[in-house]
Every structure is written in structure tokens, then in C-alpha cells.
Amino acid sequence: GGLHGVGVSVVNALSSKLQLKVWRDDKEHFVEFAHGDAVAPLKVVGDAHGKRGTEVTFLASTETFKNVEYDFATLEHRLRELAFLNSGVNIILSDMRHAVEKREEMHYSGGVEEFVKYLDRNKKAIVPAPIMVRSEMNGLGVEAALWWNDSYHENVLCFTNNIPQRDGGTHLAGFRGALTRQVNGYAEANA
């Protein structure tokens, strides 16, 4: 799950080094921490030149963790999910532990519809494009994308506020019930 908005604070507390670059209000801001304490206060280091966003660089503390080896593929998988779920953001994963930097840039403007296409890229689609539903009510948004293929197995991914719901939860149960009602209703009306 998530950390309820305190993620960078926790990462900072558990890191030997953490650097933040923030581009906002047309300025580039920088702050660095060592073992959870600020090395110097947040400062403006230049103009943003139209850039917006946050860059986080950290080294996990070997005093806290016995193993600080990251699995690039695991991080890439999760960050790719976030790039799809947050349409239009740029996420860059850099591994600078070796002589040659390993780097993956992820940017998807198509959101969950593009996510479904990515997941099914090696399957034969039965319909030409995913079915995409977007709605908002009372400030709450929902998106769903479905695409049938020639596989005999389903692949259903559910997320709430970017957090994977591995069992689907009540969201999936409600969606399945509504989809079944609609398909059955259509079949009965057109029999």
C-alpha cells in the first residue's frame, strides 16, 4: 500500500543520502539530506526554464538495511504502472551503481487504455480497440479499460489511488456484477 503522503519523509529517514530537486513557480529548488538531517536549507538554484516536477535521488542506509541491492526489474515494473496510471507524467529510473548507467524513461499519454494495449501487446485482440470508460462524480474519478483477446485466461488489474488491489476488492466485485448485468440484459433484449 501507500504511505499516506509521508513517503519521502520515510525514505529520507531510512537513507544515508537523499537529494531533492523540485521545479515549480518557474524556479529550480534543491535540498540535500544526510542520515535524515538537512545538510543545508532548501534553496533556489536557478530558473526552471518551463520544467515542472520532482527528482528524488537516494541511497538506502546500510546501517538500517542488511541488503540494499535493488532489483531494477521490480522497480521498473512498478514505476511503469505508475506512468500509465498517471497519464502524461515522465518517470525516469536510473541505476548508477555500475560503470554503465542503466536508465529507463517511461511516459504514456494514453493512460489506462494504453496500459491495456501494453499488457496485451503479445496477444491477438478480438476487438480493434479497448473499451474505455472515464467518469467523475462528486470529485471522485474512475477509469476502466477492457480489451478481449484470444487468451483463455483473464488478466485483471485493479488500482485505488495508484495502489494495486491484488484481490480486486469490492471494486472488482461491483464491476463484474454490473458488467454481467449489462451483457445479460443486452442478450435478453436481442434474443
Short mmCIF file of N, CA and C in Angstrom, two decimals:
data_model
loop_
_atom_site.label_atom_id
_atom_site.label_comp_id
_atom_site.label_asym_id
_atom_site.label_seq_id
_atom_site.Cartn_x
_atom_site.Cartn_y
_atom_site.Cartn_z
N GLY A 1 0.82 -1.19 0.00
CA GLY A 1 0.00 0.00 0.00
C GLY A 1 0.85 1.24 0.00
N GLY A 2 0.19 2.35 0.13
CA GLY A 2 0.87 3.64 0.13
C GLY A 2 1.30 4.03 1.53
N LEU A 3 1.92 5.19 1.61
CA LEU A 3 2.41 5.69 2.89
C LEU A 3 1.63 6.93 3.33
N HIS A 4 0.46 7.14 2.74
CA HIS A 4 -0.46 8.21 3.15
C HIS A 4 0.20 9.59 3.13
N GLY A 5 0.98 9.84 2.09
CA GLY A 5 1.55 11.17 1.90
C GLY A 5 2.85 11.44 2.63
N VAL A 6 3.41 10.45 3.31
CA VAL A 6 4.66 10.67 4.04
C VAL A 6 5.82 9.89 3.43
N GLY A 7 5.67 9.44 2.20
CA GLY A 7 6.66 8.58 1.56
C GLY A 7 8.06 9.13 1.56
N VAL A 8 8.26 10.37 1.12
CA VAL A 8 9.62 10.91 1.03
C VAL A 8 10.21 11.10 2.42
N SER A 9 9.39 11.39 3.42
CA SER A 9 9.89 11.51 4.80
C SER A 9 10.43 10.19 5.30
N VAL A 10 9.74 9.11 4.98
CA VAL A 10 10.18 7.78 5.40
C VAL A 10 11.46 7.40 4.64
N VAL A 11 11.48 7.64 3.33
CA VAL A 11 12.68 7.34 2.54
C VAL A 11 13.87 8.13 3.09
N ASN A 12 13.65 9.40 3.42
CA ASN A 12 14.73 10.22 3.97
C ASN A 12 15.25 9.65 5.28
N ALA A 13 14.35 9.25 6.16
CA ALA A 13 14.76 8.71 7.47
C ALA A 13 15.56 7.42 7.33
N LEU A 14 15.32 6.68 6.25
CA LEU A 14 15.97 5.38 6.06
C LEU A 14 17.11 5.42 5.05
N SER A 15 17.54 6.64 4.69
CA SER A 15 18.60 6.80 3.69
C SER A 15 19.84 7.44 4.28
N SER A 16 21.00 7.04 3.76
CA SER A 16 22.24 7.71 4.16
C SER A 16 22.36 9.04 3.42
N LYS A 17 21.73 9.12 2.24
CA LYS A 17 21.77 10.34 1.44
C LYS A 17 20.47 10.46 0.66
N LEU A 18 19.92 11.67 0.61
CA LEU A 18 18.73 11.93 -0.20
C LEU A 18 18.85 13.34 -0.76
N GLN A 19 18.63 13.46 -2.06
CA GLN A 19 18.64 14.77 -2.72
C GLN A 19 17.30 14.97 -3.40
N LEU A 20 16.77 16.17 -3.27
CA LEU A 20 15.52 16.53 -3.94
C LEU A 20 15.76 17.74 -4.82
N LYS A 21 15.32 17.62 -6.06
CA LYS A 21 15.27 18.77 -6.97
C LYS A 21 13.80 18.96 -7.29
N VAL A 22 13.32 20.18 -7.13
CA VAL A 22 11.91 20.48 -7.37
C VAL A 22 11.84 21.66 -8.32
N TRP A 23 11.08 21.49 -9.40
CA TRP A 23 10.87 22.57 -10.35
C TRP A 23 9.43 23.04 -10.22
N ARG A 24 9.27 24.26 -9.69
CA ARG A 24 7.93 24.85 -9.56
C ARG A 24 8.08 26.36 -9.43
N ASP A 25 6.99 27.05 -9.73
CA ASP A 25 6.98 28.52 -9.67
C ASP A 25 8.13 29.12 -10.46
N ASP A 26 8.43 28.50 -11.62
CA ASP A 26 9.48 28.96 -12.53
C ASP A 26 10.89 28.95 -11.92
N LYS A 27 11.08 28.19 -10.85
CA LYS A 27 12.39 28.10 -10.21
C LYS A 27 12.77 26.65 -9.97
N GLU A 28 14.09 26.39 -9.94
CA GLU A 28 14.60 25.08 -9.55
C GLU A 28 15.07 25.16 -8.10
N HIS A 29 14.52 24.29 -7.27
CA HIS A 29 14.85 24.26 -5.84
C HIS A 29 15.65 22.99 -5.56
N PHE A 30 16.53 23.06 -4.56
CA PHE A 30 17.37 21.91 -4.21
C PHE A 30 17.54 21.82 -2.70
N VAL A 31 17.49 20.59 -2.20
CA VAL A 31 17.81 20.33 -0.80
C VAL A 31 18.44 18.95 -0.71
N GLU A 32 19.40 18.81 0.21
CA GLU A 32 20.09 17.54 0.39
C GLU A 32 20.05 17.15 1.87
N PHE A 33 19.90 15.85 2.10
CA PHE A 33 19.86 15.31 3.46
C PHE A 33 20.92 14.23 3.61
N ALA A 34 21.45 14.11 4.82
CA ALA A 34 22.38 13.03 5.16
C ALA A 34 21.86 12.39 6.45
N HIS A 35 21.57 11.11 6.38
CA HIS A 35 21.04 10.36 7.53
C HIS A 35 19.81 11.05 8.13
N GLY A 36 18.94 11.57 7.28
CA GLY A 36 17.69 12.17 7.72
C GLY A 36 17.74 13.63 8.09
N ASP A 37 18.92 14.22 8.17
CA ASP A 37 19.06 15.62 8.55
C ASP A 37 19.46 16.46 7.35
N ALA A 38 18.89 17.67 7.26
CA ALA A 38 19.21 18.57 6.16
C ALA A 38 20.67 19.00 6.23
N VAL A 39 21.37 18.90 5.11
CA VAL A 39 22.75 19.37 5.02
C VAL A 39 22.74 20.89 4.99
N ALA A 40 21.75 21.46 4.31
CA ALA A 40 21.55 22.91 4.22
C ALA A 40 20.06 23.13 3.95
N PRO A 41 19.56 24.33 4.21
CA PRO A 41 18.14 24.57 3.95
C PRO A 41 17.82 24.54 2.45
N LEU A 42 16.56 24.34 2.13
CA LEU A 42 16.08 24.38 0.75
C LEU A 42 16.50 25.71 0.13
N LYS A 43 17.02 25.64 -1.10
CA LYS A 43 17.45 26.87 -1.75
C LYS A 43 17.07 26.86 -3.22
N VAL A 44 16.91 28.03 -3.77
CA VAL A 44 16.67 28.20 -5.20
C VAL A 44 18.03 28.18 -5.87
N VAL A 45 18.20 27.30 -6.87
CA VAL A 45 19.50 27.17 -7.54
C VAL A 45 19.47 27.64 -8.99
N GLY A 46 18.30 28.09 -9.44
CA GLY A 46 18.23 28.59 -10.81
C GLY A 46 16.80 28.67 -11.30
N ASP A 47 16.66 28.97 -12.57
CA ASP A 47 15.35 29.03 -13.20
C ASP A 47 14.94 27.64 -13.67
N ALA A 48 13.64 27.42 -13.72
CA ALA A 48 13.12 26.11 -14.12
C ALA A 48 13.06 25.95 -15.64
N HIS A 49 13.08 27.05 -16.37
CA HIS A 49 13.02 27.00 -17.83
C HIS A 49 11.83 26.17 -18.32
N GLY A 50 10.68 26.37 -17.67
CA GLY A 50 9.46 25.67 -18.08
C GLY A 50 9.31 24.26 -17.54
N LYS A 51 10.32 23.77 -16.87
CA LYS A 51 10.29 22.41 -16.34
C LYS A 51 9.47 22.39 -15.05
N ARG A 52 8.71 21.29 -14.84
CA ARG A 52 7.95 21.10 -13.61
C ARG A 52 8.14 19.67 -13.15
N GLY A 53 8.12 19.46 -11.85
CA GLY A 53 8.22 18.11 -11.33
C GLY A 53 9.22 17.99 -10.20
N THR A 54 9.49 16.75 -9.83
CA THR A 54 10.37 16.45 -8.71
C THR A 54 11.32 15.32 -9.09
N GLU A 55 12.56 15.46 -8.71
CA GLU A 55 13.55 14.40 -8.90
C GLU A 55 14.06 13.99 -7.52
N VAL A 56 14.01 12.70 -7.24
CA VAL A 56 14.45 12.17 -5.95
C VAL A 56 15.62 11.22 -6.21
N THR A 57 16.73 11.45 -5.53
CA THR A 57 17.90 10.57 -5.60
C THR A 57 18.24 10.18 -4.17
N PHE A 58 18.37 8.87 -3.93
CA PHE A 58 18.66 8.45 -2.56
C PHE A 58 19.52 7.20 -2.53
N LEU A 59 20.19 7.01 -1.40
CA LEU A 59 20.95 5.80 -1.11
C LEU A 59 20.42 5.25 0.20
N ALA A 60 19.91 4.04 0.18
CA ALA A 60 19.39 3.43 1.40
C ALA A 60 20.52 3.24 2.41
N SER A 61 20.20 3.42 3.67
CA SER A 61 21.19 3.31 4.74
C SER A 61 21.58 1.87 4.99
N THR A 62 22.88 1.60 4.94
CA THR A 62 23.37 0.26 5.26
C THR A 62 23.36 0.02 6.77
N GLU A 63 23.16 1.08 7.55
CA GLU A 63 23.00 0.94 9.00
C GLU A 63 21.62 0.39 9.34
N THR A 64 20.64 0.68 8.48
CA THR A 64 19.26 0.24 8.71
C THR A 64 18.97 -1.08 8.02
N PHE A 65 19.45 -1.22 6.78
CA PHE A 65 19.14 -2.39 5.97
C PHE A 65 20.37 -3.27 5.79
N LYS A 66 20.18 -4.57 5.91
CA LYS A 66 21.28 -5.52 5.68
C LYS A 66 21.57 -5.62 4.19
N ASN A 67 20.52 -5.59 3.39
CA ASN A 67 20.67 -5.73 1.94
C ASN A 67 20.11 -4.48 1.26
N VAL A 68 20.95 -3.73 0.58
CA VAL A 68 20.49 -2.53 -0.12
C VAL A 68 20.58 -2.71 -1.63
N GLU A 69 20.57 -3.95 -2.07
CA GLU A 69 20.58 -4.23 -3.51
C GLU A 69 19.15 -4.12 -4.04
N TYR A 70 18.94 -3.23 -4.98
CA TYR A 70 17.63 -3.05 -5.59
C TYR A 70 17.51 -3.95 -6.80
N ASP A 71 16.33 -4.43 -7.05
CA ASP A 71 16.06 -5.21 -8.24
C ASP A 71 15.48 -4.26 -9.29
N PHE A 72 16.26 -3.95 -10.31
CA PHE A 72 15.85 -2.99 -11.33
C PHE A 72 14.52 -3.37 -11.96
N ALA A 73 14.34 -4.65 -12.28
CA ALA A 73 13.11 -5.10 -12.95
C ALA A 73 11.88 -4.86 -12.07
N THR A 74 11.99 -5.09 -10.77
CA THR A 74 10.86 -4.86 -9.86
C THR A 74 10.50 -3.38 -9.82
N LEU A 75 11.52 -2.53 -9.69
CA LEU A 75 11.26 -1.09 -9.67
C LEU A 75 10.69 -0.61 -11.00
N GLU A 76 11.24 -1.12 -12.09
CA GLU A 76 10.76 -0.73 -13.42
C GLU A 76 9.30 -1.12 -13.61
N HIS A 77 8.93 -2.31 -13.18
CA HIS A 77 7.55 -2.79 -13.30
C HIS A 77 6.59 -1.84 -12.56
N ARG A 78 6.91 -1.53 -11.32
CA ARG A 78 6.03 -0.68 -10.52
C ARG A 78 5.99 0.74 -11.05
N LEU A 79 7.13 1.29 -11.43
CA LEU A 79 7.15 2.65 -11.96
C LEU A 79 6.45 2.74 -13.31
N ARG A 80 6.49 1.67 -14.10
CA ARG A 80 5.76 1.65 -15.37
C ARG A 80 4.26 1.70 -15.09
N GLU A 81 3.79 0.93 -14.10
CA GLU A 81 2.37 1.00 -13.71
C GLU A 81 2.00 2.44 -13.38
N LEU A 82 2.82 3.09 -12.57
CA LEU A 82 2.53 4.47 -12.17
C LEU A 82 2.54 5.43 -13.36
N ALA A 83 3.42 5.20 -14.32
CA ALA A 83 3.46 6.05 -15.51
C ALA A 83 2.18 5.91 -16.33
N PHE A 84 1.65 4.70 -16.43
CA PHE A 84 0.38 4.51 -17.14
C PHE A 84 -0.78 5.11 -16.35
N LEU A 85 -0.79 4.89 -15.04
CA LEU A 85 -1.90 5.35 -14.20
C LEU A 85 -1.95 6.86 -14.05
N ASN A 86 -0.83 7.52 -14.23
CA ASN A 86 -0.74 8.98 -14.12
C ASN A 86 -0.37 9.53 -15.49
N SER A 87 -1.32 9.44 -16.39
CA SER A 87 -1.13 9.79 -17.78
C SER A 87 -0.40 11.13 -17.95
N GLY A 88 0.65 11.10 -18.76
CA GLY A 88 1.36 12.32 -19.09
C GLY A 88 2.59 12.61 -18.24
N VAL A 89 2.76 11.93 -17.11
CA VAL A 89 3.95 12.20 -16.29
C VAL A 89 5.16 11.49 -16.90
N ASN A 90 6.32 12.03 -16.63
CA ASN A 90 7.58 11.41 -17.05
C ASN A 90 8.22 10.78 -15.82
N ILE A 91 8.51 9.50 -15.89
CA ILE A 91 9.20 8.82 -14.81
C ILE A 91 10.50 8.26 -15.38
N ILE A 92 11.60 8.58 -14.73
CA ILE A 92 12.91 8.11 -15.17
C ILE A 92 13.52 7.30 -14.03
N LEU A 93 13.85 6.06 -14.33
CA LEU A 93 14.51 5.18 -13.38
C LEU A 93 15.96 5.05 -13.81
N SER A 94 16.88 5.45 -12.95
CA SER A 94 18.31 5.38 -13.26
C SER A 94 19.02 4.54 -12.22
N ASP A 95 19.81 3.61 -12.69
CA ASP A 95 20.64 2.79 -11.81
C ASP A 95 22.09 3.16 -12.09
N MET A 96 22.71 3.88 -11.17
CA MET A 96 24.07 4.37 -11.37
C MET A 96 25.08 3.60 -10.52
N ARG A 97 24.73 2.37 -10.16
CA ARG A 97 25.62 1.56 -9.31
C ARG A 97 26.77 0.95 -10.09
N HIS A 98 26.67 0.93 -11.40
CA HIS A 98 27.67 0.24 -12.22
C HIS A 98 28.36 1.24 -13.14
N ALA A 99 29.39 0.80 -13.82
CA ALA A 99 30.15 1.68 -14.72
C ALA A 99 29.26 2.26 -15.81
N VAL A 100 28.32 1.45 -16.30
CA VAL A 100 27.38 1.92 -17.32
C VAL A 100 26.02 2.11 -16.66
N GLU A 101 25.51 3.33 -16.72
CA GLU A 101 24.21 3.63 -16.12
C GLU A 101 23.10 2.89 -16.86
N LYS A 102 22.21 2.28 -16.10
CA LYS A 102 21.02 1.65 -16.67
C LYS A 102 19.88 2.63 -16.46
N ARG A 103 19.18 2.95 -17.54
CA ARG A 103 18.18 4.02 -17.48
C ARG A 103 16.94 3.62 -18.27
N GLU A 104 15.79 3.88 -17.70
CA GLU A 104 14.53 3.61 -18.38
C GLU A 104 13.63 4.83 -18.20
N GLU A 105 13.19 5.40 -19.32
CA GLU A 105 12.25 6.53 -19.28
C GLU A 105 10.87 6.02 -19.63
N MET A 106 9.89 6.43 -18.84
CA MET A 106 8.51 5.99 -19.04
C MET A 106 7.59 7.19 -19.12
N HIS A 107 6.85 7.29 -20.21
CA HIS A 107 5.89 8.38 -20.42
C HIS A 107 4.77 7.83 -21.29
N TYR A 108 3.57 7.87 -20.78
CA TYR A 108 2.42 7.35 -21.52
C TYR A 108 1.28 8.35 -21.43
N SER A 109 0.91 8.91 -22.56
CA SER A 109 -0.17 9.89 -22.56
C SER A 109 -1.54 9.23 -22.69
N GLY A 110 -1.58 7.92 -22.99
CA GLY A 110 -2.85 7.24 -23.20
C GLY A 110 -3.48 6.63 -21.97
N GLY A 111 -2.86 6.77 -20.81
CA GLY A 111 -3.46 6.31 -19.56
C GLY A 111 -3.74 4.82 -19.53
N VAL A 112 -4.86 4.46 -18.88
CA VAL A 112 -5.17 3.03 -18.71
C VAL A 112 -5.49 2.34 -20.03
N GLU A 113 -5.99 3.08 -21.00
CA GLU A 113 -6.24 2.47 -22.32
C GLU A 113 -4.91 2.01 -22.93
N GLU A 114 -3.91 2.85 -22.84
CA GLU A 114 -2.59 2.48 -23.35
C GLU A 114 -1.97 1.36 -22.50
N PHE A 115 -2.29 1.34 -21.21
CA PHE A 115 -1.81 0.29 -20.30
C PHE A 115 -2.34 -1.06 -20.76
N VAL A 116 -3.62 -1.13 -21.09
CA VAL A 116 -4.23 -2.38 -21.55
C VAL A 116 -3.57 -2.83 -22.86
N LYS A 117 -3.32 -1.90 -23.76
CA LYS A 117 -2.64 -2.25 -25.01
C LYS A 117 -1.24 -2.80 -24.73
N TYR A 118 -0.55 -2.18 -23.79
CA TYR A 118 0.79 -2.64 -23.42
C TYR A 118 0.73 -4.05 -22.85
N LEU A 119 -0.21 -4.30 -21.95
CA LEU A 119 -0.34 -5.62 -21.32
C LEU A 119 -0.67 -6.70 -22.34
N ASP A 120 -1.46 -6.34 -23.35
CA ASP A 120 -1.90 -7.31 -24.36
C ASP A 120 -1.07 -7.26 -25.64
N ARG A 121 0.09 -6.65 -25.60
CA ARG A 121 0.88 -6.44 -26.82
C ARG A 121 1.27 -7.73 -27.52
N ASN A 122 1.33 -8.84 -26.82
CA ASN A 122 1.71 -10.12 -27.43
C ASN A 122 0.52 -11.05 -27.63
N LYS A 123 -0.69 -10.51 -27.54
CA LYS A 123 -1.89 -11.32 -27.71
C LYS A 123 -2.66 -10.84 -28.93
N LYS A 124 -3.53 -11.70 -29.43
CA LYS A 124 -4.36 -11.34 -30.58
C LYS A 124 -5.68 -10.77 -30.07
N ALA A 125 -5.93 -9.51 -30.39
CA ALA A 125 -7.15 -8.84 -29.95
C ALA A 125 -8.36 -9.35 -30.72
N ILE A 126 -9.50 -9.44 -30.03
CA ILE A 126 -10.75 -9.86 -30.67
C ILE A 126 -11.52 -8.65 -31.18
N VAL A 127 -11.38 -7.52 -30.51
CA VAL A 127 -11.99 -6.27 -30.96
C VAL A 127 -10.85 -5.29 -31.29
N PRO A 128 -11.09 -4.33 -32.19
CA PRO A 128 -10.00 -3.49 -32.68
C PRO A 128 -9.35 -2.58 -31.64
N ALA A 129 -10.10 -2.15 -30.63
CA ALA A 129 -9.54 -1.22 -29.64
C ALA A 129 -10.15 -1.50 -28.28
N PRO A 130 -9.44 -1.16 -27.22
CA PRO A 130 -10.01 -1.35 -25.88
C PRO A 130 -11.28 -0.52 -25.68
N ILE A 131 -12.15 -1.03 -24.85
CA ILE A 131 -13.33 -0.27 -24.43
C ILE A 131 -12.87 0.57 -23.25
N MET A 132 -13.06 1.88 -23.35
CA MET A 132 -12.55 2.80 -22.34
C MET A 132 -13.71 3.56 -21.72
N VAL A 133 -13.74 3.59 -20.39
CA VAL A 133 -14.77 4.32 -19.65
C VAL A 133 -14.07 5.24 -18.67
N ARG A 134 -14.45 6.53 -18.71
CA ARG A 134 -13.94 7.52 -17.75
C ARG A 134 -15.14 8.27 -17.19
N SER A 135 -15.15 8.47 -15.89
CA SER A 135 -16.25 9.21 -15.29
C SER A 135 -15.77 9.89 -14.02
N GLU A 136 -16.46 10.96 -13.66
CA GLU A 136 -16.17 11.66 -12.42
C GLU A 136 -17.49 12.08 -11.80
N MET A 137 -17.59 11.90 -10.49
CA MET A 137 -18.78 12.30 -9.76
C MET A 137 -18.36 12.73 -8.36
N ASN A 138 -18.82 13.90 -7.95
CA ASN A 138 -18.50 14.43 -6.62
C ASN A 138 -16.99 14.47 -6.37
N GLY A 139 -16.23 14.82 -7.39
CA GLY A 139 -14.79 14.94 -7.24
C GLY A 139 -14.02 13.63 -7.26
N LEU A 140 -14.72 12.52 -7.44
CA LEU A 140 -14.06 11.22 -7.50
C LEU A 140 -14.06 10.71 -8.93
N GLY A 141 -12.90 10.33 -9.41
CA GLY A 141 -12.79 9.84 -10.78
C GLY A 141 -12.59 8.35 -10.83
N VAL A 142 -13.03 7.78 -11.93
CA VAL A 142 -12.84 6.35 -12.16
C VAL A 142 -12.52 6.14 -13.64
N GLU A 143 -11.63 5.21 -13.91
CA GLU A 143 -11.29 4.84 -15.28
C GLU A 143 -11.27 3.33 -15.36
N ALA A 144 -11.77 2.82 -16.47
CA ALA A 144 -11.71 1.37 -16.71
C ALA A 144 -11.44 1.15 -18.19
N ALA A 145 -10.60 0.20 -18.49
CA ALA A 145 -10.31 -0.17 -19.88
C ALA A 145 -10.37 -1.69 -19.98
N LEU A 146 -11.08 -2.17 -21.00
CA LEU A 146 -11.24 -3.61 -21.21
C LEU A 146 -10.88 -3.93 -22.65
N TRP A 147 -10.23 -5.07 -22.83
CA TRP A 147 -9.89 -5.49 -24.18
C TRP A 147 -9.86 -7.01 -24.19
N TRP A 148 -10.72 -7.57 -24.99
CA TRP A 148 -10.79 -9.02 -25.08
C TRP A 148 -9.77 -9.51 -26.10
N ASN A 149 -9.16 -10.66 -25.77
CA ASN A 149 -8.19 -11.26 -26.69
C ASN A 149 -8.45 -12.76 -26.78
N ASP A 150 -7.61 -13.45 -27.52
CA ASP A 150 -7.83 -14.88 -27.77
C ASP A 150 -7.31 -15.79 -26.64
N SER A 151 -6.91 -15.21 -25.53
CA SER A 151 -6.41 -15.99 -24.41
C SER A 151 -7.57 -16.63 -23.64
N TYR A 152 -7.30 -17.75 -23.00
CA TYR A 152 -8.31 -18.40 -22.17
C TYR A 152 -8.22 -17.95 -20.71
N HIS A 153 -7.29 -17.07 -20.42
CA HIS A 153 -7.08 -16.61 -19.05
C HIS A 153 -7.30 -15.11 -18.98
N GLU A 154 -7.89 -14.67 -17.89
CA GLU A 154 -8.09 -13.24 -17.71
C GLU A 154 -6.89 -12.63 -16.99
N ASN A 155 -6.70 -11.36 -17.23
CA ASN A 155 -5.68 -10.58 -16.54
C ASN A 155 -6.37 -9.31 -16.08
N VAL A 156 -6.75 -9.26 -14.82
CA VAL A 156 -7.49 -8.13 -14.27
C VAL A 156 -6.60 -7.43 -13.25
N LEU A 157 -6.37 -6.15 -13.47
CA LEU A 157 -5.59 -5.34 -12.53
C LEU A 157 -6.48 -4.23 -11.99
N CYS A 158 -6.52 -4.10 -10.69
CA CYS A 158 -7.30 -3.05 -10.04
C CYS A 158 -6.37 -2.17 -9.21
N PHE A 159 -6.60 -0.86 -9.28
CA PHE A 159 -5.81 0.10 -8.52
C PHE A 159 -6.75 1.08 -7.85
N THR A 160 -6.42 1.47 -6.64
CA THR A 160 -7.14 2.52 -5.93
C THR A 160 -6.10 3.55 -5.51
N ASN A 161 -6.25 4.77 -6.01
CA ASN A 161 -5.27 5.82 -5.73
C ASN A 161 -3.84 5.34 -6.03
N ASN A 162 -3.69 4.69 -7.17
CA ASN A 162 -2.40 4.17 -7.66
C ASN A 162 -1.89 2.95 -6.91
N ILE A 163 -2.62 2.45 -5.94
CA ILE A 163 -2.16 1.31 -5.15
C ILE A 163 -2.82 0.05 -5.68
N PRO A 164 -2.02 -0.96 -6.04
CA PRO A 164 -2.60 -2.19 -6.59
C PRO A 164 -3.48 -2.91 -5.56
N GLN A 165 -4.63 -3.36 -6.02
CA GLN A 165 -5.54 -4.17 -5.20
C GLN A 165 -5.42 -5.59 -5.73
N ARG A 166 -4.52 -6.36 -5.17
CA ARG A 166 -4.19 -7.68 -5.71
C ARG A 166 -5.39 -8.61 -5.82
N ASP A 167 -6.33 -8.53 -4.89
CA ASP A 167 -7.51 -9.40 -4.97
C ASP A 167 -8.68 -8.70 -5.65
N GLY A 168 -8.50 -7.47 -6.07
CA GLY A 168 -9.56 -6.73 -6.76
C GLY A 168 -10.51 -6.02 -5.82
N GLY A 169 -10.76 -6.60 -4.66
CA GLY A 169 -11.61 -5.97 -3.67
C GLY A 169 -13.04 -5.76 -4.14
N THR A 170 -13.75 -4.91 -3.42
CA THR A 170 -15.16 -4.65 -3.74
C THR A 170 -15.29 -3.92 -5.07
N HIS A 171 -14.24 -3.21 -5.49
CA HIS A 171 -14.29 -2.52 -6.78
C HIS A 171 -14.51 -3.52 -7.91
N LEU A 172 -13.72 -4.58 -7.89
CA LEU A 172 -13.82 -5.59 -8.94
C LEU A 172 -15.13 -6.37 -8.84
N ALA A 173 -15.54 -6.71 -7.63
CA ALA A 173 -16.81 -7.44 -7.45
C ALA A 173 -17.97 -6.61 -8.00
N GLY A 174 -18.01 -5.33 -7.69
CA GLY A 174 -19.06 -4.46 -8.20
C GLY A 174 -19.01 -4.31 -9.70
N PHE A 175 -17.81 -4.16 -10.25
CA PHE A 175 -17.66 -4.02 -11.69
C PHE A 175 -18.10 -5.29 -12.42
N ARG A 176 -17.67 -6.43 -11.91
CA ARG A 176 -18.06 -7.70 -12.55
C ARG A 176 -19.58 -7.89 -12.52
N GLY A 177 -20.20 -7.56 -11.39
CA GLY A 177 -21.65 -7.68 -11.28
C GLY A 177 -22.35 -6.78 -12.29
N ALA A 178 -21.91 -5.53 -12.41
CA ALA A 178 -22.52 -4.58 -13.35
C ALA A 178 -22.30 -5.02 -14.79
N LEU A 179 -21.10 -5.49 -15.12
CA LEU A 179 -20.82 -5.94 -16.48
C LEU A 179 -21.68 -7.15 -16.84
N THR A 180 -21.80 -8.09 -15.92
CA THR A 180 -22.63 -9.28 -16.15
C THR A 180 -24.08 -8.88 -16.39
N ARG A 181 -24.61 -7.97 -15.57
CA ARG A 181 -26.00 -7.50 -15.75
C ARG A 181 -26.19 -6.88 -17.13
N GLN A 182 -25.24 -6.05 -17.55
CA GLN A 182 -25.36 -5.37 -18.84
C GLN A 182 -25.30 -6.35 -20.00
N VAL A 183 -24.37 -7.28 -19.96
CA VAL A 183 -24.25 -8.27 -21.04
C VAL A 183 -25.49 -9.15 -21.08
N ASN A 184 -25.95 -9.63 -19.93
CA ASN A 184 -27.16 -10.46 -19.88
C ASN A 184 -28.38 -9.68 -20.35
N GLY A 185 -28.49 -8.42 -19.94
CA GLY A 185 -29.61 -7.58 -20.37
C GLY A 185 -29.60 -7.37 -21.88
N TYR A 186 -28.44 -7.14 -22.44
CA TYR A 186 -28.32 -6.97 -23.89
C TYR A 186 -28.70 -8.25 -24.62
N ALA A 187 -28.21 -9.39 -24.11
CA ALA A 187 -28.51 -10.68 -24.74
C ALA A 187 -30.00 -10.98 -24.69
N GLU A 188 -30.65 -10.71 -23.57
CA GLU A 188 -32.09 -10.96 -23.45
C GLU A 188 -32.88 -10.03 -24.36
N ALA A 189 -32.49 -8.78 -24.44
CA ALA A 189 -33.22 -7.81 -25.27
C ALA A 189 -33.04 -8.09 -26.76
N ASN A 190 -31.99 -8.77 -27.13
CA ASN A 190 -31.70 -9.01 -28.55
C ASN A 190 -31.79 -10.49 -28.92
N ALA A 191 -32.48 -11.27 -28.10
CA ALA A 191 -32.61 -12.70 -28.38
C ALA A 191 -33.67 -12.97 -29.42
#
